[in-house]
Amino acid sequence: MQGKVVIVGSLNMDLVTRAPRLPRAGETLAGESFVTVPGGKGANQAVAAARLGASVAMIGCVGDDAYGEQLRSALLAEGIDCQAVTAIPGESTGVALIVVDDNSQNAIVIVAGGNGHVSPEVVNDLDALLGQAEVIICQLEIPMVTVGHVLKRGRELGKTVILNPAPASDALPAEWYAWIDYLIPNESEATALTGLAVDSVASADAAAAALLRAGVGKVIVTLGAQGALFANQASSQHFPAPKVKPVDTTAAGDTFVGGFAAALAEGKSESEAIRFGQIAAALSVTRSGAQPSIPTFNEVQSFQP
Ligand code: RIB
C-alpha cells in the first residue's frame, strides 16, 4: 500500500551550465553546455518520493509564467497531487542558477520568486491535506516562518515530520527541534547548525549528538561518498554509501530524503529506509540534472552494488 507523503517546499526552474571548473570571483568562464531542468528542493523531494513508491502531494507556489506551468506539468507527470501548487499573479517562478564542474561539484544561486509566497496562511488553508499525510517534509527554500508553522502543525497532528535544513542555515529557532522527528542535514548544513567542522563519520557523529541535545528526535547526516550517519538518543550507526561513478551531485540529497520518506511511509524500518534512500541517491549522481536524475522504485530494487 502506498503511504502518503506531503511536501511543503520550493519549486525552481534550474538553469544549468557545465564548465571545466567553478568560476572565481570576477572571472568569466566559457561553459560547455546549458539546459533548463525542473528542480527546487521541495519539488525534487516530491518527485523522488513519487518515483520511489509513495503517494505524494505538493504544497508550494510558482509564478504565473511559463516556468511555473512547466514545473507543475513535471510534477503532474509523476502522478503528484498539485492542487496545492498555486500560481501567484505578477510573480516570477523560482529559479536556480547552477554551474556543474568536471569533478561533478556544483555551485548554486537561487532566486525565490513564487517560493517566497508560501505563507502560514497558505498552509492553514490546506490543513486537511496535512491531515492526510503519514510523512510531512520541509526544507528551507520557503519562508522560515512557514517552515516553523508546518513543523509545529505536523507534530500536533501526530505525523512523522522530516526537516531537510537546506540550503544551510546558521541556526534554527530553538523551539523547532522538538517538532522534528528526523533532521537530515548534509555535511555543510550540519557544520552551519552546530559550528563543528563536519567532514567525516566521527565529526558527523559529534554534530548529531549536539543536535540531539538540542531536542531533535533523530538525525541523519548525509556524507556523500562517505555514506550517512544515523543517530538517536540511544546510539548511532554509520551506513556506508554504495560505490558509483559521479556525474552530477545535484539533487542527491533530495533523492535521499524523498526515498527515505517514501520507504518510511510504506512501513519499512529506519535502517531499510536509509539504505533505500542511499541507493536512490547513488543512482541519481550517475546522471545529470535534478529531477531527470532521480531513479524509479524498480531501478533501486534491481541495483547491484
Ligand atoms: O537540491 C538541488 C536543488 O537546489 C536544485 O534543483 C535547485 O533548484 C536548488 O533548489
PDB file of C-alpha atoms and ligand atoms in Angstrom:
ATOM      1  CA  MET A   1       0.000   0.000   0.000  1.00  0.00           C
ATOM      2  CA  GLN A   2       1.258   3.494  -0.829  1.00  0.00           C
ATOM      3  CA  GLY A   3       1.873   5.773   2.142  1.00  0.00           C
ATOM      4  CA  LYS A   4       1.114   9.462   1.712  1.00  0.00           C
ATOM      5  CA  VAL A   5       3.939  11.985   1.761  1.00  0.00           C
ATOM      6  CA  VAL A   6       3.129  15.708   1.804  1.00  0.00           C
ATOM      7  CA  ILE A   7       5.907  18.122   0.894  1.00  0.00           C
ATOM      8  CA  VAL A   8       5.760  21.816   1.732  1.00  0.00           C
ATOM      9  CA  GLY A   9       8.553  23.475  -0.196  1.00  0.00           C
ATOM     10  CA  SER A  10      10.125  25.056  -3.227  1.00  0.00           C
ATOM     11  CA  LEU A  11       9.778  24.644  -6.962  1.00  0.00           C
ATOM     12  CA  ASN A  12      12.576  26.089  -9.120  1.00  0.00           C
ATOM     13  CA  MET A  13      13.481  26.025 -12.759  1.00  0.00           C
ATOM     14  CA  ASP A  14      17.169  25.080 -12.784  1.00  0.00           C
ATOM     15  CA  LEU A  15      19.311  26.937 -15.357  1.00  0.00           C
ATOM     16  CA  VAL A  16      22.274  24.587 -15.579  1.00  0.00           C
ATOM     17  CA  THR A  17      25.657  25.163 -17.210  1.00  0.00           C
ATOM     18  CA  ARG A  18      28.553  22.751 -17.276  1.00  0.00           C
ATOM     19  CA  ALA A  19      32.043  24.262 -17.075  1.00  0.00           C
ATOM     20  CA  PRO A  20      35.515  22.795 -16.548  1.00  0.00           C
ATOM     21  CA  ARG A  21      35.589  24.321 -13.069  1.00  0.00           C
ATOM     22  CA  LEU A  22      33.577  26.725 -10.924  1.00  0.00           C
ATOM     23  CA  PRO A  23      34.353  30.407 -11.724  1.00  0.00           C
ATOM     24  CA  ARG A  24      36.338  32.550  -9.273  1.00  0.00           C
ATOM     25  CA  ALA A  25      35.025  35.968  -8.150  1.00  0.00           C
ATOM     26  CA  GLY A  26      35.112  38.405 -11.071  1.00  0.00           C
ATOM     27  CA  GLU A  27      36.011  35.716 -13.610  1.00  0.00           C
ATOM     28  CA  THR A  28      34.184  34.896 -16.865  1.00  0.00           C
ATOM     29  CA  LEU A  29      34.432  31.242 -17.910  1.00  0.00           C
ATOM     30  CA  ALA A  30      33.350  29.586 -21.157  1.00  0.00           C
ATOM     31  CA  GLY A  31      30.713  26.942 -20.359  1.00  0.00           C
ATOM     32  CA  GLU A  32      30.309  23.660 -22.242  1.00  0.00           C
ATOM     33  CA  SER A  33      26.514  23.299 -22.224  1.00  0.00           C
ATOM     34  CA  PHE A  34      23.277  24.846 -20.999  1.00  0.00           C
ATOM     35  CA  VAL A  35      19.905  23.250 -20.172  1.00  0.00           C
ATOM     36  CA  THR A  36      16.787  24.175 -18.221  1.00  0.00           C
ATOM     37  CA  VAL A  37      15.692  21.389 -15.869  1.00  0.00           C
ATOM     38  CA  PRO A  38      12.821  21.165 -13.351  1.00  0.00           C
ATOM     39  CA  GLY A  39      14.216  21.439  -9.816  1.00  0.00           C
ATOM     40  CA  GLY A  40      13.784  23.068  -6.425  1.00  0.00           C
ATOM     41  CA  LYS A  41      14.461  21.094  -3.268  1.00  0.00           C
ATOM     42  CA  GLY A  42      10.790  20.654  -2.433  1.00  0.00           C
ATOM     43  CA  ALA A  43       9.768  19.574  -5.922  1.00  0.00           C
ATOM     44  CA  ASN A  44      12.805  17.285  -6.253  1.00  0.00           C
ATOM     45  CA  GLN A  45      11.889  15.545  -2.999  1.00  0.00           C
ATOM     46  CA  ALA A  46       8.296  15.228  -4.196  1.00  0.00           C
ATOM     47  CA  VAL A  47       9.433  13.593  -7.450  1.00  0.00           C
ATOM     48  CA  ALA A  48      11.792  11.290  -5.558  1.00  0.00           C
ATOM     49  CA  ALA A  49       9.087  10.172  -3.137  1.00  0.00           C
ATOM     50  CA  ALA A  50       6.636   9.582  -6.012  1.00  0.00           C
ATOM     51  CA  ARG A  51       9.076   7.672  -8.260  1.00  0.00           C
ATOM     52  CA  LEU A  52      10.155   5.647  -5.251  1.00  0.00           C
ATOM     53  CA  GLY A  53       6.714   4.408  -4.316  1.00  0.00           C
ATOM     54  CA  ALA A  54       4.765   6.985  -2.295  1.00  0.00           C
ATOM     55  CA  SER A  55       1.515   8.774  -2.956  1.00  0.00           C
ATOM     56  CA  VAL A  56       2.611  12.438  -2.914  1.00  0.00           C
ATOM     57  CA  ALA A  57       1.022  15.881  -2.582  1.00  0.00           C
ATOM     58  CA  MET A  58       2.995  19.096  -3.058  1.00  0.00           C
ATOM     59  CA  ILE A  59       2.258  22.405  -1.342  1.00  0.00           C
ATOM     60  CA  GLY A  60       4.061  25.359  -2.921  1.00  0.00           C
ATOM     61  CA  CYS A  61       3.863  28.478  -5.081  1.00  0.00           C
ATOM     62  CA  VAL A  62       5.133  29.318  -8.569  1.00  0.00           C
ATOM     63  CA  GLY A  63       4.870  32.472 -10.677  1.00  0.00           C
ATOM     64  CA  ASP A  64       2.241  32.983 -13.363  1.00  0.00           C
ATOM     65  CA  ASP A  65       4.779  32.329 -16.124  1.00  0.00           C
ATOM     66  CA  ALA A  66       5.938  29.573 -18.462  1.00  0.00           C
ATOM     67  CA  TYR A  67       8.398  28.099 -15.935  1.00  0.00           C
ATOM     68  CA  GLY A  68       5.601  27.740 -13.405  1.00  0.00           C
ATOM     69  CA  GLU A  69       3.474  25.829 -15.906  1.00  0.00           C
ATOM     70  CA  GLN A  70       6.413  23.592 -16.838  1.00  0.00           C
ATOM     71  CA  LEU A  71       7.174  22.795 -13.195  1.00  0.00           C
ATOM     72  CA  ARG A  72       3.565  21.933 -12.455  1.00  0.00           C
ATOM     73  CA  SER A  73       3.410  19.710 -15.567  1.00  0.00           C
ATOM     74  CA  ALA A  74       6.586  17.918 -14.500  1.00  0.00           C
ATOM     75  CA  LEU A  75       5.025  17.042 -11.121  1.00  0.00           C
ATOM     76  CA  LEU A  76       1.688  16.043 -12.639  1.00  0.00           C
ATOM     77  CA  ALA A  77       3.527  13.686 -14.988  1.00  0.00           C
ATOM     78  CA  GLU A  78       4.797  11.854 -11.893  1.00  0.00           C
ATOM     79  CA  GLY A  79       1.252  11.463 -10.547  1.00  0.00           C
ATOM     80  CA  ILE A  80       1.833  14.077  -7.814  1.00  0.00           C
ATOM     81  CA  ASP A  81      -1.227  15.891  -6.424  1.00  0.00           C
ATOM     82  CA  CYS A  82      -0.634  19.556  -7.403  1.00  0.00           C
ATOM     83  CA  GLN A  83      -3.936  21.054  -6.267  1.00  0.00           C
ATOM     84  CA  ALA A  84      -1.987  22.944  -3.622  1.00  0.00           C
ATOM     85  CA  VAL A  85       0.593  24.355  -6.069  1.00  0.00           C
ATOM     86  CA  THR A  86      -0.586  27.958  -6.536  1.00  0.00           C
ATOM     87  CA  ALA A  87       0.427  30.380  -9.311  1.00  0.00           C
ATOM     88  CA  ILE A  88       0.958  33.874  -7.854  1.00  0.00           C
ATOM     89  CA  PRO A  89      -0.218  36.678 -10.194  1.00  0.00           C
ATOM     90  CA  GLY A  90       2.531  39.075 -11.235  1.00  0.00           C
ATOM     91  CA  GLU A  91       5.285  36.966  -9.642  1.00  0.00           C
ATOM     92  CA  SER A  92       8.089  35.037 -11.358  1.00  0.00           C
ATOM     93  CA  THR A  93       8.758  31.364 -10.719  1.00  0.00           C
ATOM     94  CA  GLY A  94      11.746  30.493  -8.523  1.00  0.00           C
ATOM     95  CA  VAL A  95      14.977  29.840 -10.407  1.00  0.00           C
ATOM     96  CA  ALA A  96      18.306  28.251  -9.551  1.00  0.00           C
ATOM     97  CA  LEU A  97      21.438  29.232 -11.475  1.00  0.00           C
ATOM     98  CA  ILE A  98      23.670  26.161 -11.330  1.00  0.00           C
ATOM     99  CA  VAL A  99      27.233  25.542 -12.521  1.00  0.00           C
ATOM    100  CA  VAL A 100      28.451  21.931 -12.535  1.00  0.00           C
ATOM    101  CA  ASP A 101      32.197  21.348 -12.947  1.00  0.00           C
ATOM    102  CA  ASP A 102      34.254  18.459 -14.320  1.00  0.00           C
ATOM    103  CA  ASN A 103      34.550  16.985 -10.807  1.00  0.00           C
ATOM    104  CA  SER A 104      30.718  16.853 -10.651  1.00  0.00           C
ATOM    105  CA  GLN A 105      30.691  19.527  -7.934  1.00  0.00           C
ATOM    106  CA  ASN A 106      28.175  22.353  -8.210  1.00  0.00           C
ATOM    107  CA  ALA A 107      27.570  25.947  -7.112  1.00  0.00           C
ATOM    108  CA  ILE A 108      24.002  27.260  -6.965  1.00  0.00           C
ATOM    109  CA  VAL A 109      22.380  30.696  -6.667  1.00  0.00           C
ATOM    110  CA  ILE A 110      18.623  30.666  -6.053  1.00  0.00           C
ATOM    111  CA  VAL A 111      16.058  33.435  -6.557  1.00  0.00           C
ATOM    112  CA  ALA A 112      12.911  32.677  -4.534  1.00  0.00           C
ATOM    113  CA  GLY A 113      10.198  34.177  -6.774  1.00  0.00           C
ATOM    114  CA  GLY A 114       6.932  32.341  -6.045  1.00  0.00           C
ATOM    115  CA  ASN A 115       8.565  30.296  -3.274  1.00  0.00           C
ATOM    116  CA  GLY A 116       8.583  33.437  -1.129  1.00  0.00           C
ATOM    117  CA  HIS A 117       4.768  33.403  -1.129  1.00  0.00           C
ATOM    118  CA  VAL A 118       4.345  30.091   0.715  1.00  0.00           C
ATOM    119  CA  SER A 119       2.964  31.676   3.883  1.00  0.00           C
ATOM    120  CA  PRO A 120       1.496  30.155   7.065  1.00  0.00           C
ATOM    121  CA  GLU A 121      -1.909  31.348   5.800  1.00  0.00           C
ATOM    122  CA  VAL A 122      -1.475  29.348   2.586  1.00  0.00           C
ATOM    123  CA  VAL A 123      -0.642  26.260   4.644  1.00  0.00           C
ATOM    124  CA  ASN A 124      -3.511  26.859   7.102  1.00  0.00           C
ATOM    125  CA  ASP A 125      -5.943  26.669   4.211  1.00  0.00           C
ATOM    126  CA  LEU A 126      -4.501  23.238   3.386  1.00  0.00           C
ATOM    127  CA  ASP A 127      -4.730  21.744   6.855  1.00  0.00           C
ATOM    128  CA  ALA A 128      -6.905  18.882   5.597  1.00  0.00           C
ATOM    129  CA  LEU A 129      -4.107  17.875   3.206  1.00  0.00           C
ATOM    130  CA  LEU A 130      -1.560  17.834   6.041  1.00  0.00           C
ATOM    131  CA  GLY A 131      -4.043  15.707   7.980  1.00  0.00           C
ATOM    132  CA  GLN A 132      -3.933  13.028   5.250  1.00  0.00           C
ATOM    133  CA  ALA A 133      -0.138  12.701   5.413  1.00  0.00           C
ATOM    134  CA  GLU A 134       1.835   9.966   7.070  1.00  0.00           C
ATOM    135  CA  VAL A 135       5.073  11.847   6.488  1.00  0.00           C
ATOM    136  CA  ILE A 136       5.488  15.642   6.140  1.00  0.00           C
ATOM    137  CA  ILE A 137       8.710  17.076   4.687  1.00  0.00           C
ATOM    138  CA  CYS A 138      10.053  20.651   4.687  1.00  0.00           C
ATOM    139  CA  GLN A 139      13.275  22.287   3.508  1.00  0.00           C
ATOM    140  CA  LEU A 140      14.482  25.901   3.854  1.00  0.00           C
ATOM    141  CA  GLU A 141      13.741  27.390   0.417  1.00  0.00           C
ATOM    142  CA  ILE A 142      10.413  28.862   1.571  1.00  0.00           C
ATOM    143  CA  PRO A 143       9.959  31.480   4.353  1.00  0.00           C
ATOM    144  CA  MET A 144      11.266  30.274   7.726  1.00  0.00           C
ATOM    145  CA  VAL A 145       8.038  31.333   9.456  1.00  0.00           C
ATOM    146  CA  THR A 146       6.146  28.883   7.247  1.00  0.00           C
ATOM    147  CA  VAL A 147       8.579  26.058   7.881  1.00  0.00           C
ATOM    148  CA  GLY A 148       8.156  26.539  11.633  1.00  0.00           C
ATOM    149  CA  HIS A 149       4.382  26.580  11.218  1.00  0.00           C
ATOM    150  CA  VAL A 150       4.394  23.302   9.249  1.00  0.00           C
ATOM    151  CA  LEU A 151       6.738  21.527  11.669  1.00  0.00           C
ATOM    152  CA  LYS A 152       4.571  22.538  14.649  1.00  0.00           C
ATOM    153  CA  ARG A 153       1.341  21.560  12.926  1.00  0.00           C
ATOM    154  CA  GLY A 154       2.843  18.256  11.818  1.00  0.00           C
ATOM    155  CA  ARG A 155       3.791  17.493  15.425  1.00  0.00           C
ATOM    156  CA  GLU A 156       0.277  18.467  16.654  1.00  0.00           C
ATOM    157  CA  LEU A 157      -1.272  16.142  14.060  1.00  0.00           C
ATOM    158  CA  GLY A 158       0.995  13.274  15.149  1.00  0.00           C
ATOM    159  CA  LYS A 159       2.685  12.941  11.738  1.00  0.00           C
ATOM    160  CA  THR A 160       6.232  11.855  11.035  1.00  0.00           C
ATOM    161  CA  VAL A 161       7.970  15.205  10.489  1.00  0.00           C
ATOM    162  CA  ILE A 162      11.175  15.490   8.433  1.00  0.00           C
ATOM    163  CA  LEU A 163      13.245  18.647   8.054  1.00  0.00           C
ATOM    164  CA  ASN A 164      15.998  18.814   5.458  1.00  0.00           C
ATOM    165  CA  PRO A 165      17.716  22.047   6.633  1.00  0.00           C
ATOM    166  CA  ALA A 166      18.847  23.027   3.153  1.00  0.00           C
ATOM    167  CA  PRO A 167      20.230  25.343   1.983  1.00  0.00           C
ATOM    168  CA  ALA A 168      22.494  25.722   5.005  1.00  0.00           C
ATOM    169  CA  SER A 169      21.287  27.986   7.792  1.00  0.00           C
ATOM    170  CA  ASP A 170      23.397  29.195  10.722  1.00  0.00           C
ATOM    171  CA  ALA A 171      20.750  28.389  13.292  1.00  0.00           C
ATOM    172  CA  LEU A 172      17.247  27.042  13.545  1.00  0.00           C
ATOM    173  CA  PRO A 173      14.787  28.514  16.059  1.00  0.00           C
ATOM    174  CA  ALA A 174      15.294  26.517  19.269  1.00  0.00           C
ATOM    175  CA  GLU A 175      11.636  25.510  19.558  1.00  0.00           C
ATOM    176  CA  TRP A 176      11.720  23.761  16.162  1.00  0.00           C
ATOM    177  CA  TYR A 177      13.854  20.867  17.366  1.00  0.00           C
ATOM    178  CA  ALA A 178      11.087  19.326  19.477  1.00  0.00           C
ATOM    179  CA  TRP A 179       8.786  19.276  16.437  1.00  0.00           C
ATOM    180  CA  ILE A 180      11.178  17.306  14.202  1.00  0.00           C
ATOM    181  CA  ASP A 181      11.304  13.501  14.064  1.00  0.00           C
ATOM    182  CA  TYR A 182      14.131  13.310  11.520  1.00  0.00           C
ATOM    183  CA  LEU A 183      16.584  16.144  10.864  1.00  0.00           C
ATOM    184  CA  ILE A 184      18.530  15.339   7.676  1.00  0.00           C
ATOM    185  CA  PRO A 185      21.449  17.750   7.032  1.00  0.00           C
ATOM    186  CA  ASN A 186      24.446  17.189   4.758  1.00  0.00           C
ATOM    187  CA  GLU A 187      27.999  17.987   5.907  1.00  0.00           C
ATOM    188  CA  SER A 188      27.851  21.735   5.271  1.00  0.00           C
ATOM    189  CA  GLU A 189      24.374  22.058   6.787  1.00  0.00           C
ATOM    190  CA  ALA A 190      25.415  20.108   9.891  1.00  0.00           C
ATOM    191  CA  THR A 191      28.501  22.341  10.140  1.00  0.00           C
ATOM    192  CA  ALA A 192      26.389  25.504   9.877  1.00  0.00           C
ATOM    193  CA  LEU A 193      23.908  24.292  12.500  1.00  0.00           C
ATOM    194  CA  THR A 194      26.444  23.121  15.077  1.00  0.00           C
ATOM    195  CA  GLY A 195      29.624  25.125  14.435  1.00  0.00           C
ATOM    196  CA  LEU A 196      31.510  21.800  14.289  1.00  0.00           C
ATOM    197  CA  ALA A 197      33.505  21.072  11.127  1.00  0.00           C
ATOM    198  CA  VAL A 198      31.676  18.046   9.698  1.00  0.00           C
ATOM    199  CA  ASP A 199      33.743  16.185   7.102  1.00  0.00           C
ATOM    200  CA  SER A 200      33.936  12.604   8.415  1.00  0.00           C
ATOM    201  CA  VAL A 201      31.858   9.936  10.113  1.00  0.00           C
ATOM    202  CA  ALA A 202      33.355  10.842  13.513  1.00  0.00           C
ATOM    203  CA  SER A 203      32.640  14.569  13.149  1.00  0.00           C
ATOM    204  CA  ALA A 204      29.118  13.793  11.868  1.00  0.00           C
ATOM    205  CA  ASP A 205      28.594  11.709  14.999  1.00  0.00           C
ATOM    206  CA  ALA A 206      29.652  14.658  17.174  1.00  0.00           C
ATOM    207  CA  ALA A 207      27.373  17.043  15.262  1.00  0.00           C
ATOM    208  CA  ALA A 208      24.455  14.622  15.510  1.00  0.00           C
ATOM    209  CA  ALA A 209      24.989  14.385  19.274  1.00  0.00           C
ATOM    210  CA  ALA A 210      24.839  18.185  19.523  1.00  0.00           C
ATOM    211  CA  LEU A 211      21.604  18.278  17.502  1.00  0.00           C
ATOM    212  CA  LEU A 212      20.079  15.538  19.656  1.00  0.00           C
ATOM    213  CA  ARG A 213      20.977  17.569  22.755  1.00  0.00           C
ATOM    214  CA  ALA A 214      19.096  20.497  21.170  1.00  0.00           C
ATOM    215  CA  GLY A 215      15.973  18.296  21.251  1.00  0.00           C
ATOM    216  CA  VAL A 216      15.537  16.753  17.806  1.00  0.00           C
ATOM    217  CA  GLY A 217      14.219  13.165  17.713  1.00  0.00           C
ATOM    218  CA  LYS A 218      16.688  11.560  15.284  1.00  0.00           C
ATOM    219  CA  VAL A 219      19.433  12.833  12.995  1.00  0.00           C
ATOM    220  CA  ILE A 220      20.718  11.532   9.679  1.00  0.00           C
ATOM    221  CA  VAL A 221      23.844  13.344   8.442  1.00  0.00           C
ATOM    222  CA  THR A 222      24.407  12.607   4.756  1.00  0.00           C
ATOM    223  CA  LEU A 223      28.097  12.480   3.866  1.00  0.00           C
ATOM    224  CA  GLY A 224      28.172  11.894   0.113  1.00  0.00           C
ATOM    225  CA  ALA A 225      30.634   9.146  -0.777  1.00  0.00           C
ATOM    226  CA  GLN A 226      31.290   8.601   2.955  1.00  0.00           C
ATOM    227  CA  GLY A 227      27.712   7.397   3.467  1.00  0.00           C
ATOM    228  CA  ALA A 228      25.321   8.529   6.182  1.00  0.00           C
ATOM    229  CA  LEU A 229      25.384   8.721   9.963  1.00  0.00           C
ATOM    230  CA  PHE A 230      22.151   7.910  11.797  1.00  0.00           C
ATOM    231  CA  ALA A 231      21.816   8.832  15.460  1.00  0.00           C
ATOM    232  CA  ASN A 232      19.113   8.792  18.089  1.00  0.00           C
ATOM    233  CA  GLN A 233      19.268   9.288  21.867  1.00  0.00           C
ATOM    234  CA  ALA A 234      20.408   5.693  22.405  1.00  0.00           C
ATOM    235  CA  SER A 235      23.014   5.036  19.721  1.00  0.00           C
ATOM    236  CA  SER A 236      24.443   5.943  16.343  1.00  0.00           C
ATOM    237  CA  GLN A 237      25.189   3.903  13.236  1.00  0.00           C
ATOM    238  CA  HIS A 238      27.207   4.513  10.079  1.00  0.00           C
ATOM    239  CA  PHE A 239      25.715   3.413   6.752  1.00  0.00           C
ATOM    240  CA  PRO A 240      28.406   3.194   4.018  1.00  0.00           C
ATOM    241  CA  ALA A 241      27.457   4.593   0.600  1.00  0.00           C
ATOM    242  CA  PRO A 242      27.022   2.390  -2.467  1.00  0.00           C
ATOM    243  CA  LYS A 243      30.001   2.953  -4.787  1.00  0.00           C
ATOM    244  CA  VAL A 244      29.174   4.716  -8.073  1.00  0.00           C
ATOM    245  CA  LYS A 245      30.948   6.977 -10.569  1.00  0.00           C
ATOM    246  CA  PRO A 246      29.538  10.501 -10.025  1.00  0.00           C
ATOM    247  CA  VAL A 247      28.489  12.700 -12.945  1.00  0.00           C
ATOM    248  CA  ASP A 248      26.419  15.388 -11.174  1.00  0.00           C
ATOM    249  CA  THR A 249      25.570  15.519  -7.465  1.00  0.00           C
ATOM    250  CA  THR A 250      22.669  17.995  -7.891  1.00  0.00           C
ATOM    251  CA  ALA A 251      19.587  16.703  -6.031  1.00  0.00           C
ATOM    252  CA  ALA A 252      21.378  13.715  -4.500  1.00  0.00           C
ATOM    253  CA  GLY A 253      20.344  14.902  -1.047  1.00  0.00           C
ATOM    254  CA  ASP A 254      16.787  15.491  -2.260  1.00  0.00           C
ATOM    255  CA  THR A 255      16.676  11.981  -3.687  1.00  0.00           C
ATOM    256  CA  PHE A 256      17.836  10.542  -0.374  1.00  0.00           C
ATOM    257  CA  VAL A 257      15.194  12.494   1.576  1.00  0.00           C
ATOM    258  CA  GLY A 258      12.375  11.578  -0.829  1.00  0.00           C
ATOM    259  CA  GLY A 259      13.403   7.927  -0.975  1.00  0.00           C
ATOM    260  CA  PHE A 260      13.809   7.679   2.796  1.00  0.00           C
ATOM    261  CA  ALA A 261      10.370   9.245   3.324  1.00  0.00           C
ATOM    262  CA  ALA A 262       8.689   7.007   0.734  1.00  0.00           C
ATOM    263  CA  ALA A 263      10.162   3.915   2.362  1.00  0.00           C
ATOM    264  CA  LEU A 264       9.130   5.041   5.854  1.00  0.00           C
ATOM    265  CA  ALA A 265       5.594   5.839   4.647  1.00  0.00           C
ATOM    266  CA  GLU A 266       5.414   2.364   3.161  1.00  0.00           C
ATOM    267  CA  GLY A 267       6.237   0.855   6.564  1.00  0.00           C
ATOM    268  CA  LYS A 268       9.908  -0.036   6.100  1.00  0.00           C
ATOM    269  CA  SER A 269      12.219   0.098   9.119  1.00  0.00           C
ATOM    270  CA  GLU A 270      14.556   3.075   9.586  1.00  0.00           C
ATOM    271  CA  SER A 271      17.575   1.032   8.511  1.00  0.00           C
ATOM    272  CA  GLU A 272      15.804  -0.250   5.404  1.00  0.00           C
ATOM    273  CA  ALA A 273      14.618   3.260   4.571  1.00  0.00           C
ATOM    274  CA  ILE A 274      18.135   4.695   4.934  1.00  0.00           C
ATOM    275  CA  ARG A 275      19.635   2.016   2.662  1.00  0.00           C
ATOM    276  CA  PHE A 276      16.834   2.509   0.135  1.00  0.00           C
ATOM    277  CA  GLY A 277      17.399   6.290   0.127  1.00  0.00           C
ATOM    278  CA  GLN A 278      21.149   5.788  -0.230  1.00  0.00           C
ATOM    279  CA  ILE A 279      20.799   3.562  -3.295  1.00  0.00           C
ATOM    280  CA  ALA A 280      18.384   6.046  -4.857  1.00  0.00           C
ATOM    281  CA  ALA A 281      20.795   8.934  -4.176  1.00  0.00           C
ATOM    282  CA  ALA A 282      23.765   6.949  -5.511  1.00  0.00           C
ATOM    283  CA  LEU A 283      21.910   6.252  -8.753  1.00  0.00           C
ATOM    284  CA  SER A 284      20.950   9.931  -9.046  1.00  0.00           C
ATOM    285  CA  VAL A 285      24.575  11.110  -9.010  1.00  0.00           C
ATOM    286  CA  THR A 286      25.344   8.942 -12.049  1.00  0.00           C
ATOM    287  CA  ARG A 287      23.035  11.169 -14.149  1.00  0.00           C
ATOM    288  CA  SER A 288      22.809  14.889 -14.920  1.00  0.00           C
ATOM    289  CA  GLY A 289      20.211  17.333 -13.659  1.00  0.00           C
ATOM    290  CA  ALA A 290      17.839  17.457 -10.713  1.00  0.00           C
ATOM    291  CA  GLN A 291      14.513  15.723 -11.410  1.00  0.00           C
ATOM    292  CA  PRO A 292      15.719  13.843 -14.543  1.00  0.00           C
ATOM    293  CA  SER A 293      18.400  12.134 -12.431  1.00  0.00           C
ATOM    294  CA  ILE A 294      16.037  10.602  -9.860  1.00  0.00           C
ATOM    295  CA  PRO A 295      15.629   6.817 -10.270  1.00  0.00           C
ATOM    296  CA  THR A 296      12.460   4.737 -10.137  1.00  0.00           C
ATOM    297  CA  PHE A 297      11.491   2.199  -7.488  1.00  0.00           C
ATOM    298  CA  ASN A 298      12.384  -0.688  -9.838  1.00  0.00           C
ATOM    299  CA  GLU A 299      15.830   0.760 -10.566  1.00  0.00           C
ATOM    300  CA  VAL A 300      16.561   0.946  -6.844  1.00  0.00           C
ATOM    301  CA  GLN A 301      15.227  -2.572  -6.239  1.00  0.00           C
ATOM    302  CA  SER A 302      17.405  -4.039  -9.009  1.00  0.00           C
ATOM    303  CA  PHE A 303      20.576  -2.064  -8.081  1.00  0.00           C
ATOM    304  CA  GLN A 304      23.657  -4.322  -7.900  1.00  0.00           C
ATOM    305  CA  PRO A 305      26.495  -2.787  -5.832  1.00  0.00           C
TER     306      PRO A 305
HETATM  307  O1  RIB B   1      18.987  20.400  -4.166  1.00  0.00           O
HETATM  308  C1  RIB B   1      19.096  20.737  -5.513  1.00  0.00           C
HETATM  309  C2  RIB B   1      18.216  21.904  -5.828  1.00  0.00           C
HETATM  310  O2  RIB B   1      18.687  23.035  -5.146  1.00  0.00           O
HETATM  311  C3  RIB B   1      18.197  22.311  -7.281  1.00  0.00           C
HETATM  312  O3  RIB B   1      17.248  21.608  -8.043  1.00  0.00           O
HETATM  313  C4  RIB B   1      17.952  23.811  -7.219  1.00  0.00           C
HETATM  314  O4  RIB B   1      16.690  24.168  -7.663  1.00  0.00           O
HETATM  315  C5  RIB B   1      18.175  24.184  -5.758  1.00  0.00           C
HETATM  316  O5  RIB B   1      16.994  24.460  -5.148  1.00  0.00           O
END
